[in-house]
Amino acid sequence: MREAPIGVFDSGVGGLSVLAEIQRLLPNESLLYVSDGGHIPYGEKTPAFIRQRCSVMAEFFQQQGAKALVLACNTATVAGVADLRRDYPDWPIVGMEPAVKPAAAATRSGVVGVLATTGTLQSAKFAALLDRFATDVRVITQPCPGLVELIESGDLHSAALSTLLQGYVEPLLAAGADTIILGCTHYPFLKPLLKRMLPEHISLIDTGAAVARQLQRLLAERELLAEGVARDTQFWTSAQPEQFRNILPILWNTSGVVRSFDL
Ligand code: DGL
């Protein structure tokens, strides 16, 4: 079981930002990645629809013999992680949510901005996060429709993308935010552009590395950390495999076999 793979999924390519952190921290682990690109964006879908996609993914990874599951998607986590944990109580499942706690600890201006999908920002889970960790800071939230679609097309710095992003960060800066949470796994790919766009004192916080550490803890507790050599990462997509193959070298350090996932 130690050498079994870990299943990682997202609505699209965003989860590759988390996959990279997992690979960096746990280089012996064999990884399986599914992009549900045929149903993207999750950010504008109903929680019921996303929960149903989460169970399809979980079922698929169970069939592949995955020893753990990572929801490399904030929107899928807020909608679906509770049901998955109920349905698979013995399976290590790691979800992710916007990094409100570290951002509240880091801000010096007392104002934190959150860029995330509409679904994440409207969820009860996000409201609970704010109640718990953001009592002493002001939090400005900003949904970002359209960003995910551009990133999925491989666009990380066009003029159109810059204009859209500028419009999303401006209200945060105007409110005095000095710490911005990247609350969607697609957004870390925009860090180079954001760094050029933002004043130097603004910090960007995302959760990929923390998710990798949580996965490591869960596997260690169960004596499930791999000890052998990792097999090549395998990719599936519910969109056109060609599209994923084209974007993979832009967002991922190696190429890989991409298969069609049509469930
Ligand atoms: N990558 C996803 C997240 O972390 C959502 C993207 C989408 O809207 O599908 O929230």
XYZ file of N, CA and C and ligand atoms in Angstrom:
799
model
N 0.823 -1.221 0.000
C 0.000 0.000 0.000
C 0.863 1.281 0.000
N 2.053 1.207 0.654
C 2.934 2.393 0.674
C 3.225 2.919 -0.737
N 3.382 1.983 -1.683
C 3.783 2.404 -3.038
C 2.584 2.739 -3.923
N 1.368 2.645 -3.375
C 0.173 2.998 -4.167
C 0.217 4.494 -4.487
N -0.445 4.908 -5.580
C -0.387 6.335 -5.960
C -1.311 7.203 -5.117
N -1.122 8.499 -5.261
C -1.992 9.495 -4.629
C -2.830 10.140 -5.727
N -4.131 10.236 -5.519
C -5.019 10.858 -6.507
C -5.194 12.342 -6.209
N -5.041 13.157 -7.237
C -5.162 14.610 -7.076
C -6.127 15.105 -8.147
N -7.108 15.934 -7.774
C -7.958 16.467 -8.842
C -8.344 17.922 -8.641
N -8.687 18.519 -9.774
C -9.148 19.910 -9.799
C -10.143 20.007 -10.951
N -10.849 21.142 -11.007
C -11.737 21.369 -12.144
C -10.940 21.533 -13.435
N -9.660 21.774 -13.323
C -8.851 22.013 -14.526
C -7.381 21.868 -14.220
N -6.589 22.826 -14.738
C -5.138 22.736 -14.587
C -4.625 23.394 -13.302
N -5.508 24.086 -12.571
C -5.081 24.806 -11.373
C -4.397 23.899 -10.358
N -4.937 22.695 -10.217
C -4.377 21.758 -9.243
C -2.931 21.385 -9.529
N -2.439 21.705 -10.728
C -1.015 21.434 -11.014
C -0.129 22.276 -10.102
N -0.655 23.424 -9.633
C 0.145 24.246 -8.699
C 0.294 23.520 -7.362
N -0.672 22.707 -7.020
C -0.611 21.918 -5.779
C 0.208 20.650 -6.020
N 0.000 20.054 -7.180
C 0.752 18.844 -7.548
C 2.261 19.115 -7.472
N 2.663 20.307 -7.909
C 4.094 20.663 -7.885
C 4.622 20.686 -6.449
N 3.810 21.213 -5.525
C 4.234 21.265 -4.111
C 4.314 19.841 -3.535
N 3.375 18.992 -3.918
C 3.381 17.607 -3.421
C 4.626 16.895 -3.939
N 4.919 17.102 -5.205
C 6.082 16.433 -5.785
C 7.388 16.927 -5.157
N 7.418 18.237 -4.840
C 8.625 18.807 -4.233
C 8.859 18.212 -2.842
N 7.779 18.100 -2.058
C 7.915 17.628 -0.678
C 8.013 16.105 -0.593
N 7.325 15.433 -1.508
C 7.242 13.969 -1.425
C 7.682 13.348 -2.755
N 8.977 13.461 -3.078
C 9.418 13.032 -4.416
C 9.301 11.533 -4.673
N 9.119 10.733 -3.614
C 8.990 9.285 -3.839
C 7.580 8.862 -4.226
N 6.624 9.788 -4.086
C 5.230 9.396 -4.297
C 4.861 9.371 -5.789
N 4.097 8.355 -6.167
C 3.547 8.284 -7.533
C 2.217 9.033 -7.534
N 2.025 9.863 -8.563
C 0.874 10.773 -8.562
C -0.037 10.544 -9.762
N -1.336 10.614 -9.505
C -2.348 10.566 -10.560
C -3.088 11.896 -10.517
N -3.298 12.503 -11.679
C -3.959 13.817 -11.694
C -5.139 13.792 -12.654
N -6.298 14.245 -12.179
C -7.442 14.402 -13.086
C -7.855 15.868 -13.147
N -7.961 16.367 -14.385
C -8.559 17.678 -14.624
C -9.981 17.443 -15.106
N -10.949 18.060 -14.429
C -12.345 17.917 -14.881
C -12.686 19.062 -15.839
N -11.775 19.288 -16.766
C -11.893 20.414 -17.704
C -13.179 20.434 -18.522
N -13.814 19.281 -18.669
C -15.092 19.237 -19.405
C -16.205 19.939 -18.637
N -15.983 20.214 -17.357
C -17.029 20.834 -16.528
C -16.570 22.134 -15.880
N -15.490 22.667 -16.389
C -14.959 23.895 -15.803
C -15.755 25.113 -16.283
N -15.963 26.176 -15.567
C -15.447 26.422 -14.229
C -16.390 25.901 -13.136
N -15.826 25.317 -12.090
C -16.623 24.922 -10.932
C -17.147 26.166 -10.203
N -16.397 27.248 -10.313
C -16.697 28.472 -9.550
C -18.098 29.014 -9.784
N -18.666 28.698 -10.938
C -20.005 29.219 -11.248
C -21.053 28.105 -11.203
N -20.687 26.906 -10.737
C -21.647 25.778 -10.701
C -22.300 25.663 -9.318
N -23.391 24.900 -9.248
C -24.064 24.737 -7.947
C -23.269 23.769 -7.077
N -23.372 23.927 -5.740
C -22.691 22.982 -4.852
C -23.123 21.544 -5.121
N -24.399 21.318 -5.446
C -24.881 19.950 -5.686
C -24.154 19.338 -6.887
N -23.981 20.120 -7.945
C -23.277 19.617 -9.125
C -21.823 19.272 -8.782
N -21.181 20.150 -8.021
C -19.767 19.919 -7.677
C -19.632 18.692 -6.780
N -20.580 18.527 -5.853
C -20.531 17.327 -4.977
C -20.612 16.059 -5.811
N -21.464 16.109 -6.846
C -21.621 14.932 -7.699
C -20.314 14.658 -8.472
N -19.648 15.717 -8.941
C -18.351 15.523 -9.633
C -17.300 14.982 -8.657
N -17.347 15.458 -7.414
C -16.381 14.963 -6.414
C -16.582 13.463 -6.209
N -17.848 13.001 -6.170
C -17.988 11.557 -5.954
C -17.552 10.760 -7.173
N -17.737 11.302 -8.375
C -17.232 10.609 -9.578
C -15.702 10.466 -9.497
N -15.044 11.551 -9.095
C -13.570 11.536 -8.990
C -13.116 10.532 -7.938
N -13.796 10.565 -6.796
C -13.394 9.680 -5.695
C -13.518 8.225 -6.136
N -14.610 7.916 -6.796
C -14.851 6.550 -7.282
C -13.731 6.138 -8.248
N -13.375 7.053 -9.155
C -12.316 6.774 -10.130
C -10.987 6.485 -9.420
N -10.620 7.327 -8.465
C -9.337 7.137 -7.772
C -9.349 5.870 -6.912
N -10.515 5.517 -6.389
C -10.614 4.253 -5.642
C -10.297 3.091 -6.583
N -10.884 3.161 -7.780
C -10.635 2.086 -8.762
C -9.170 2.016 -9.169
N -8.511 3.158 -9.160
C -7.084 3.187 -9.513
C -6.200 2.749 -8.349
N -6.808 2.459 -7.210
C -6.043 2.003 -6.044
C -5.301 3.108 -5.329
N -5.807 4.354 -5.429
C -5.108 5.474 -4.765
C -5.172 5.314 -3.249
N -4.047 5.583 -2.588
C -4.003 5.427 -1.119
C -4.472 6.688 -0.410
N -4.577 7.797 -1.149
C -5.041 9.061 -0.562
C -5.616 9.924 -1.677
N -6.428 10.887 -1.274
C -7.066 11.785 -2.247
C -6.794 13.234 -1.851
N -6.413 14.040 -2.839
C -6.216 15.474 -2.597
C -7.177 16.255 -3.484
N -8.020 17.060 -2.869
C -8.891 17.958 -3.631
C -8.086 19.236 -3.846
N -7.445 19.324 -5.000
C -6.560 20.459 -5.263
C -7.374 21.619 -5.823
N -8.472 21.883 -5.174
C -9.443 22.865 -5.661
C -10.219 23.408 -4.462
N -10.152 24.700 -4.253
C -10.877 25.310 -3.128
C -12.379 25.167 -3.309
N -12.842 25.370 -4.544
C -14.287 25.348 -4.803
C -14.853 23.942 -4.580
N -14.118 22.914 -5.000
C -14.568 21.531 -4.779
C -14.529 21.199 -3.294
N -13.538 21.730 -2.583
C -13.421 21.426 -1.156
C -14.605 22.000 -0.382
N -14.911 23.281 -0.614
C -16.005 23.858 0.183
C -17.322 23.150 -0.112
N -17.498 22.682 -1.338
C -18.767 22.028 -1.670
C -18.779 20.548 -1.274
N -17.626 19.868 -1.451
C -17.687 18.409 -1.448
C -16.901 17.636 -0.406
N -15.983 18.279 0.313
C -15.087 17.463 1.142
C -15.823 16.766 2.293
N -16.832 17.407 2.848
C -17.540 16.801 3.998
C -18.216 15.493 3.558
N -18.873 15.517 2.398
C -19.542 14.292 1.914
C -18.523 13.195 1.619
N -17.391 13.578 1.031
C -16.377 12.555 0.702
C -15.844 11.910 1.984
N -15.601 12.727 3.011
C -15.083 12.175 4.278
C -16.113 11.267 4.917
N -17.400 11.582 4.751
C -18.458 10.719 5.287
C -18.496 9.396 4.497
N -18.358 9.500 3.170
C -18.479 8.304 2.322
C -17.242 7.406 2.375
N -16.079 7.991 2.661
C -14.824 7.201 2.694
C -14.086 7.477 4.003
N -14.652 7.030 5.118
C -14.085 7.422 6.419
C -12.654 6.943 6.649
N -12.226 5.883 5.966
C -10.879 5.360 6.232
C -9.823 5.853 5.248
N -10.232 6.694 4.337
C -9.323 7.134 3.269
C -8.758 8.502 3.642
N -7.421 8.677 3.623
C -6.901 10.020 3.880
C -7.336 10.979 2.755
N -8.078 12.000 3.127
C -8.562 12.989 2.147
C -8.099 14.371 2.591
N -7.393 15.056 1.702
C -6.904 16.404 2.021
C -7.648 17.400 1.134
N -8.270 18.374 1.769
C -8.931 19.435 1.007
C -8.123 20.711 1.131
N -8.609 21.772 0.491
C -7.891 23.040 0.663
C -8.855 24.197 0.730
N -8.491 25.195 1.510
C -9.331 26.376 1.624
C -8.452 27.617 1.706
N -9.032 28.785 1.387
C -8.220 30.001 1.380
C -7.480 30.202 2.705
N -6.256 30.686 2.608
C -5.344 30.769 3.762
C -5.652 31.957 4.665
N -6.852 31.973 5.219
C -7.277 33.118 6.036
C -6.443 33.237 7.317
N -6.171 32.100 7.957
C -5.449 32.149 9.232
C -4.033 32.744 9.067
N -3.197 32.202 8.139
C -1.869 32.813 7.989
C -1.915 34.256 7.508
N -2.925 34.574 6.689
C -3.008 35.962 6.193
C -3.356 36.911 7.337
N -4.264 36.494 8.210
C -4.657 37.346 9.346
C -3.455 37.556 10.271
N -2.604 36.531 10.379
C -1.417 36.666 11.229
C -0.366 37.551 10.559
N -0.335 37.563 9.224
C 0.745 38.266 8.512
C 0.462 39.750 8.268
N -0.806 40.125 8.153
C -1.090 41.514 7.740
C -0.617 42.534 8.774
N -0.046 43.607 8.265
C 0.347 44.698 9.171
C -0.649 45.856 9.047
N -1.297 45.938 7.875
C -2.277 47.020 7.707
C -3.623 46.651 8.328
N -3.794 45.355 8.651
C -5.080 44.920 9.224
C -6.140 44.683 8.160
N -5.726 44.731 6.882
C -6.675 44.484 5.792
C -6.133 43.363 4.901
N -6.963 42.347 4.709
C -6.574 41.188 3.899
C -7.522 41.111 2.700
N -6.966 40.870 1.524
C -7.799 40.680 0.332
C -7.861 39.204 -0.024
N -8.982 38.776 -0.546
C -9.105 37.374 -0.977
C -9.586 37.331 -2.424
N -8.776 36.731 -3.276
C -9.200 36.461 -4.651
C -9.606 34.994 -4.695
N -10.818 34.697 -5.118
C -11.280 33.303 -5.164
C -12.462 33.215 -6.118
N -13.007 32.022 -6.256
C -14.170 31.889 -7.140
C -15.434 32.326 -6.391
N -16.475 32.591 -7.156
C -17.765 32.957 -6.567
C -18.236 31.848 -5.625
N -18.095 30.593 -6.061
C -18.558 29.461 -5.253
C -17.860 29.401 -3.903
N -16.557 29.601 -3.900
C -15.807 29.567 -2.637
C -16.254 30.704 -1.722
N -16.334 31.912 -2.282
C -16.636 33.078 -1.442
C -18.057 33.046 -0.896
N -18.965 32.366 -1.612
C -20.359 32.324 -1.141
C -20.626 31.166 -0.186
N -19.621 30.319 0.042
C -19.889 29.084 0.798
C -19.954 29.318 2.306
N -20.670 28.417 2.964
C -20.768 28.463 4.425
C -19.406 28.165 5.047
N -18.627 27.313 4.385
C -17.309 26.952 4.911
C -16.377 28.181 4.948
N -16.470 29.009 3.917
C -15.637 30.226 3.898
C -16.107 31.194 4.988
N -17.438 31.319 5.153
C -17.972 32.201 6.207
C -17.474 31.726 7.572
N -17.439 30.398 7.752
C -16.980 29.855 9.041
C -15.488 30.150 9.254
N -14.716 30.093 8.170
C -13.275 30.416 8.253
C -13.081 31.856 8.730
N -13.877 32.761 8.166
C -13.763 34.178 8.549
C -14.151 34.360 10.012
N -15.232 33.676 10.416
C -15.675 33.803 11.822
C -14.595 33.331 12.772
N -13.882 32.304 12.338
C -12.899 31.699 13.220
C -11.573 32.475 13.267
N -11.110 32.885 12.092
C -9.735 33.417 12.054
C -9.618 34.901 11.716
N -10.717 35.532 11.314
C -10.562 36.905 10.823
C -11.311 37.908 11.683
N -11.384 37.643 12.972
C -12.163 38.546 13.822
C -11.455 39.892 14.023
N -10.108 39.885 13.955
C -9.389 41.137 14.222
C -8.896 41.844 12.970
N -9.267 41.346 11.810
C -8.812 42.006 10.571
C -10.022 42.279 9.677
N -9.817 43.191 8.736
C -10.875 43.452 7.755
C -10.569 42.591 6.527
N -11.568 41.881 6.035
C -11.346 41.022 4.866
C -12.174 41.529 3.693
N -11.498 41.774 2.589
C -12.182 42.227 1.372
C -12.156 41.069 0.379
N -13.310 40.616 -0.042
C -13.340 39.461 -0.959
C -13.612 39.923 -2.389
N -13.020 39.202 -3.319
C -13.176 39.563 -4.730
C -13.309 38.306 -5.600
N -14.533 38.016 -6.073
C -14.666 36.917 -7.036
C -14.003 37.312 -8.365
N -13.500 36.346 -9.092
C -12.719 36.659 -10.296
C -13.194 35.892 -11.536
N -14.464 36.052 -11.940
C -14.916 35.329 -13.127
C -14.047 35.643 -14.349
N -13.793 34.617 -15.144
C -13.032 34.804 -16.389
C -11.555 34.459 -16.270
N -10.988 34.572 -15.055
C -9.543 34.290 -14.926
C -9.231 32.826 -15.233
N -10.039 31.936 -14.654
C -9.777 30.502 -14.799
C -9.793 30.093 -16.276
N -10.754 30.636 -17.014
C -10.861 30.270 -18.437
C -9.600 30.700 -19.197
N -9.079 31.894 -18.874
C -7.872 32.365 -19.569
C -6.667 31.485 -19.210
N -6.540 31.145 -17.932
C -5.409 30.306 -17.513
C -5.510 28.934 -18.184
N -6.730 28.411 -18.287
C -6.927 27.112 -18.948
C -6.470 27.155 -20.400
N -6.537 28.340 -21.016
C -6.121 28.421 -22.423
C -4.609 28.628 -22.531
N -3.919 28.646 -21.384
C -2.461 28.785 -21.425
C -2.020 30.234 -21.348
N -2.985 31.139 -21.138
C -2.668 32.568 -21.084
C -2.302 32.955 -19.654
N -1.058 33.345 -19.438
C -0.633 33.754 -18.097
C -0.198 35.218 -18.059
N -0.141 35.888 -19.210
C 0.268 37.302 -19.177
C -0.162 38.160 -20.356
N -1.299 37.860 -21.002
C -1.718 38.727 -22.117
C -2.241 40.064 -21.577
N -2.423 41.014 -22.485
C -2.955 42.327 -22.095
C -4.374 42.163 -21.553
N -5.167 41.275 -22.183
C -6.556 41.091 -21.737
C -6.583 40.534 -20.309
N -5.705 39.582 -20.047
C -5.638 38.993 -18.705
C -5.198 40.053 -17.683
N -4.183 40.844 -18.040
C -3.702 41.892 -17.126
C -4.810 42.868 -16.773
N -5.575 43.278 -17.786
C -6.648 44.246 -17.539
C -7.695 43.660 -16.596
N -8.055 42.390 -16.846
C -9.061 41.735 -16.002
C -8.554 41.650 -14.558
N -7.314 41.214 -14.413
C -6.725 41.020 -13.088
C -6.577 42.356 -12.350
N -6.138 43.368 -13.089
C -5.997 44.708 -12.493
C -7.326 45.158 -11.875
N -8.402 44.912 -12.621
C -9.733 45.289 -12.123
C -10.098 44.533 -10.846
N -9.580 43.307 -10.696
C -9.895 42.519 -9.500
C -9.035 42.921 -8.296
N -7.785 43.317 -8.539
C -6.937 43.665 -7.381
C -7.139 45.123 -6.920
N -7.611 45.970 -7.820
C -7.746 47.392 -7.458
C -8.582 47.639 -6.198
N -9.777 47.035 -6.094
C -10.573 47.286 -4.865
C -9.847 46.825 -3.601
N -9.017 45.808 -3.709
C -8.285 45.313 -2.531
C -7.233 46.345 -2.119
N -6.531 46.878 -3.124
C -5.499 47.878 -2.835
C -6.138 49.164 -2.312
N -7.251 49.539 -2.907
C -7.937 50.770 -2.488
C -8.373 50.662 -1.026
N -8.689 49.448 -0.581
C -9.125 49.256 0.810
C -7.941 49.151 1.766
N -6.718 49.140 1.224
C -5.528 49.122 2.090
C -4.993 47.729 2.379
N -5.391 46.731 1.589
C -4.877 45.371 1.831
C -3.370 45.334 1.583
N -2.644 44.664 2.483
C -1.207 44.446 2.262
C -0.917 42.956 2.100
N -1.961 42.134 2.239
C -1.812 40.683 2.127
C -2.958 40.187 1.256
N -2.624 39.456 0.208
C -3.668 38.967 -0.702
C -3.617 37.443 -0.750
N -4.749 36.848 -0.447
C -4.857 35.385 -0.473
C -5.242 34.951 -1.885
N -4.476 34.005 -2.428
C -4.840 33.413 -3.714
C -5.694 32.189 -3.390
N -7.011 32.382 -3.370
C -7.918 31.352 -2.857
C -8.467 30.443 -3.923
N -7.730 30.279 -5.013
C -8.123 29.361 -6.091
C -6.815 28.801 -6.628
N -6.770 27.493 -6.865
C -5.489 26.874 -7.206
C -4.973 27.285 -8.594
N -5.836 27.903 -9.387
C -5.348 28.416 -10.673
C -4.467 29.664 -10.488
N -4.754 30.454 -9.452
C -4.140 31.779 -9.366
C -2.629 31.785 -9.084
N -2.058 30.793 -8.394
C -0.594 30.850 -8.218
C 0.165 30.952 -9.550
N -0.448 30.494 -10.645
C 0.217 30.636 -11.946
C 0.285 32.102 -12.387
N -0.477 32.965 -11.712
C -0.448 34.391 -12.064
C 0.512 35.181 -11.177
N 1.251 34.479 -10.302
C 2.142 35.202 -9.379
C 3.137 36.108 -10.097
N 3.814 35.650 -11.165
C 4.768 36.559 -11.824
C 4.088 37.841 -12.309
N 2.890 37.695 -12.884
C 2.158 38.874 -13.372
C 1.730 39.757 -12.194
N 1.220 39.122 -11.137
C 0.778 39.884 -9.963
C 1.947 40.649 -9.337
N 3.109 39.993 -9.294
C 4.265 40.660 -8.667
C 4.663 41.899 -9.448
N 4.522 41.827 -10.775
C 4.837 43.015 -11.582
C 3.786 44.113 -11.374
N 2.562 43.682 -11.117
C 1.434 44.602 -11.076
C 1.286 45.302 -9.722
N 1.699 44.592 -8.640
C 1.400 45.071 -7.290
C 2.570 45.836 -6.682
N 2.285 46.778 -5.780
C 3.380 47.411 -5.044
C 4.172 46.357 -4.282
N 5.449 46.658 -4.028
C 6.362 45.649 -3.477
C 5.986 45.120 -2.098
N 5.308 45.965 -1.290
C 5.014 45.548 0.093
C 3.850 44.557 0.192
N 3.198 44.257 -0.913
C 2.033 43.353 -0.843
C 2.505 41.895 -0.846
N 2.033 41.101 0.132
C 2.385 39.664 0.108
C 1.238 38.855 -0.469
N 1.648 37.809 -1.181
C 0.671 36.878 -1.767
C 0.757 35.567 -0.989
N -0.395 35.019 -0.610
C -0.374 33.783 0.174
C -1.238 32.739 -0.514
N -0.682 31.550 -0.723
C -1.511 30.454 -1.221
C -1.282 29.222 -0.352
N -2.021 28.153 -0.651
C -2.078 27.037 0.305
C -1.426 25.754 -0.195
N -0.834 25.779 -1.395
C -0.289 24.543 -1.973
C 0.712 23.833 -1.068
N 1.675 24.588 -0.509
C 2.719 23.959 0.306
C 2.121 23.393 1.601
N 1.154 24.106 2.177
C 0.515 23.622 3.419
C -0.267 22.329 3.153
N -0.878 22.253 1.990
C -1.625 21.042 1.631
C -0.670 19.848 1.492
N 0.481 20.094 0.884
C 1.479 19.020 0.744
C 1.941 18.546 2.125
N 2.146 19.500 3.055
C 2.581 19.112 4.414
C 1.487 18.332 5.142
N 0.237 18.726 4.957
C -0.874 18.012 5.599
C -0.974 16.580 5.039
N -0.768 16.452 3.723
C -0.774 15.124 3.102
C 0.343 14.270 3.698
N 1.525 14.874 3.839
C 2.664 14.153 4.419
C 2.334 13.665 5.833
N 1.712 14.538 6.648
C 1.339 14.161 8.025
C 0.373 12.991 8.027
N -0.664 13.074 7.182
C -1.681 12.006 7.168
C -1.077 10.671 6.734
N -0.197 10.720 5.727
C 0.424 9.478 5.248
C 1.378 8.912 6.295
N 2.131 9.802 6.954
C 3.092 9.341 7.969
C 2.355 8.671 9.124
N 1.274 9.283 9.577
C 0.470 8.725 10.685
C 0.023 7.299 10.392
N -0.313 7.059 9.121
C -0.824 5.734 8.728
C 0.268 4.819 8.167
N 1.521 5.249 8.300
C 2.658 4.506 7.743
C 2.460 4.200 6.266
N 2.062 5.242 5.538
C 1.772 5.069 4.114
C 2.737 5.842 3.207
N 3.774 6.457 3.782
C 4.705 7.202 2.924
C 5.492 6.244 2.039
N 5.595 6.558 0.753
C 6.314 5.689 -0.186
C 7.803 5.687 0.125
N 8.428 4.561 -0.116
C 9.877 4.460 0.133
C 10.643 4.175 -1.151
N 9.922 3.729 -2.181
C 10.583 3.373 -3.443
C 10.704 4.574 -4.370
N 10.880 4.284 -5.641
C 11.041 5.356 -6.636
C 9.669 5.645 -7.255
N 9.347 6.923 -7.381
C 8.038 7.300 -7.929
C 7.904 6.862 -9.385
N 6.690 6.415 -9.743
C 6.418 6.146 -11.158
C 6.045 7.474 -11.830
N 6.067 7.504 -13.179
C 5.724 8.756 -13.886
C 4.315 9.202 -13.523
N 4.139 10.500 -13.404
C 2.809 11.043 -13.106
C 1.879 10.761 -14.289
N 0.655 10.348 -13.964
C -0.323 10.091 -15.019
C -1.413 11.144 -14.969
N -1.836 11.603 -16.130
C -2.834 12.671 -16.214
C -4.061 12.196 -16.975
N -5.226 12.630 -16.505
C -6.473 12.425 -17.233
C -7.206 13.765 -17.329
N -7.980 13.922 -18.395
C -8.807 15.127 -18.485
C -10.166 14.789 -19.086
N -11.207 15.468 -18.589
C -12.540 15.272 -19.180
C -12.771 16.275 -20.320
N -11.793 17.150 -20.585
C -11.860 18.021 -21.769
C -11.079 17.333 -22.894
N -10.762 18.058 -23.946
C -9.966 17.485 -25.042
C -8.545 17.205 -24.551
N -8.057 15.948 -24.639
C -6.689 15.671 -24.183
C -5.656 16.564 -24.865
N -5.937 16.931 -26.117
C -5.003 17.760 -26.887
C -4.742 19.096 -26.188
N -5.830 19.674 -25.701
C -5.752 20.968 -25.016
C -4.869 20.852 -23.757
N -5.071 19.771 -23.021
C -4.288 19.569 -21.799
C -2.824 19.311 -22.133
N -2.607 18.517 -23.188
C -1.216 18.223 -23.615
C -0.477 19.500 -23.986
N -1.196 20.448 -24.613
C -0.550 21.693 -25.029
C -0.167 22.571 -23.850
N -1.015 22.552 -22.829
C -0.772 23.458 -21.703
C 0.200 22.864 -20.687
N 0.304 21.542 -20.680
C 1.131 20.859 -19.674
C 2.577 21.385 -19.617
N 3.263 21.522 -20.760
C 4.648 22.017 -20.673
C 4.751 23.451 -20.162
N 3.656 24.223 -20.252
C 3.686 25.611 -19.759
C 3.587 25.626 -18.233
N 2.804 24.700 -17.677
C 2.515 24.751 -16.240
C 3.199 23.664 -15.429
N 3.802 22.720 -16.094
C 4.348 21.559 -15.399
C 5.754 21.324 -15.911
N 6.639 20.829 -15.030
C 8.047 20.755 -15.411
C 8.373 19.663 -16.438
N 7.499 18.676 -16.548
C 7.774 17.630 -17.538
C 6.528 17.410 -18.379
N 6.673 16.714 -19.464
C 5.475 16.316 -20.200
C 4.947 15.064 -19.505
N 3.931 14.474 -20.027
C 3.410 13.280 -19.385
C 2.339 12.681 -20.262
N 1.963 11.459 -19.946
C 0.902 10.820 -20.729
C -0.431 11.418 -20.274
N -1.232 11.886 -21.235
C -2.545 12.455 -20.906
C -3.618 11.579 -21.527
N -4.538 11.110 -20.695
C -5.613 10.271 -21.211
C -6.946 10.980 -21.050
N -7.919 10.420 -21.748
C -9.245 10.994 -21.695
C -10.008 10.399 -20.515
N -10.722 11.239 -19.814
C -11.514 10.808 -18.647
C -12.938 11.202 -18.978
N -13.796 10.239 -19.347
C -15.107 10.700 -19.829
C -16.249 10.268 -18.929
N -15.992 10.207 -17.633
C -17.078 9.843 -16.712
C -17.938 11.056 -16.387
N -9.157 25.726 -9.192
C -10.392 25.901 -8.547
C -10.273 26.421 -7.131
O -9.274 26.242 -6.481
C -11.582 26.487 -9.231
C -11.583 26.852 -10.638
C -12.958 26.803 -11.240
O -13.737 27.766 -11.117
O -13.253 25.755 -11.812
O -11.196 27.002 -6.607
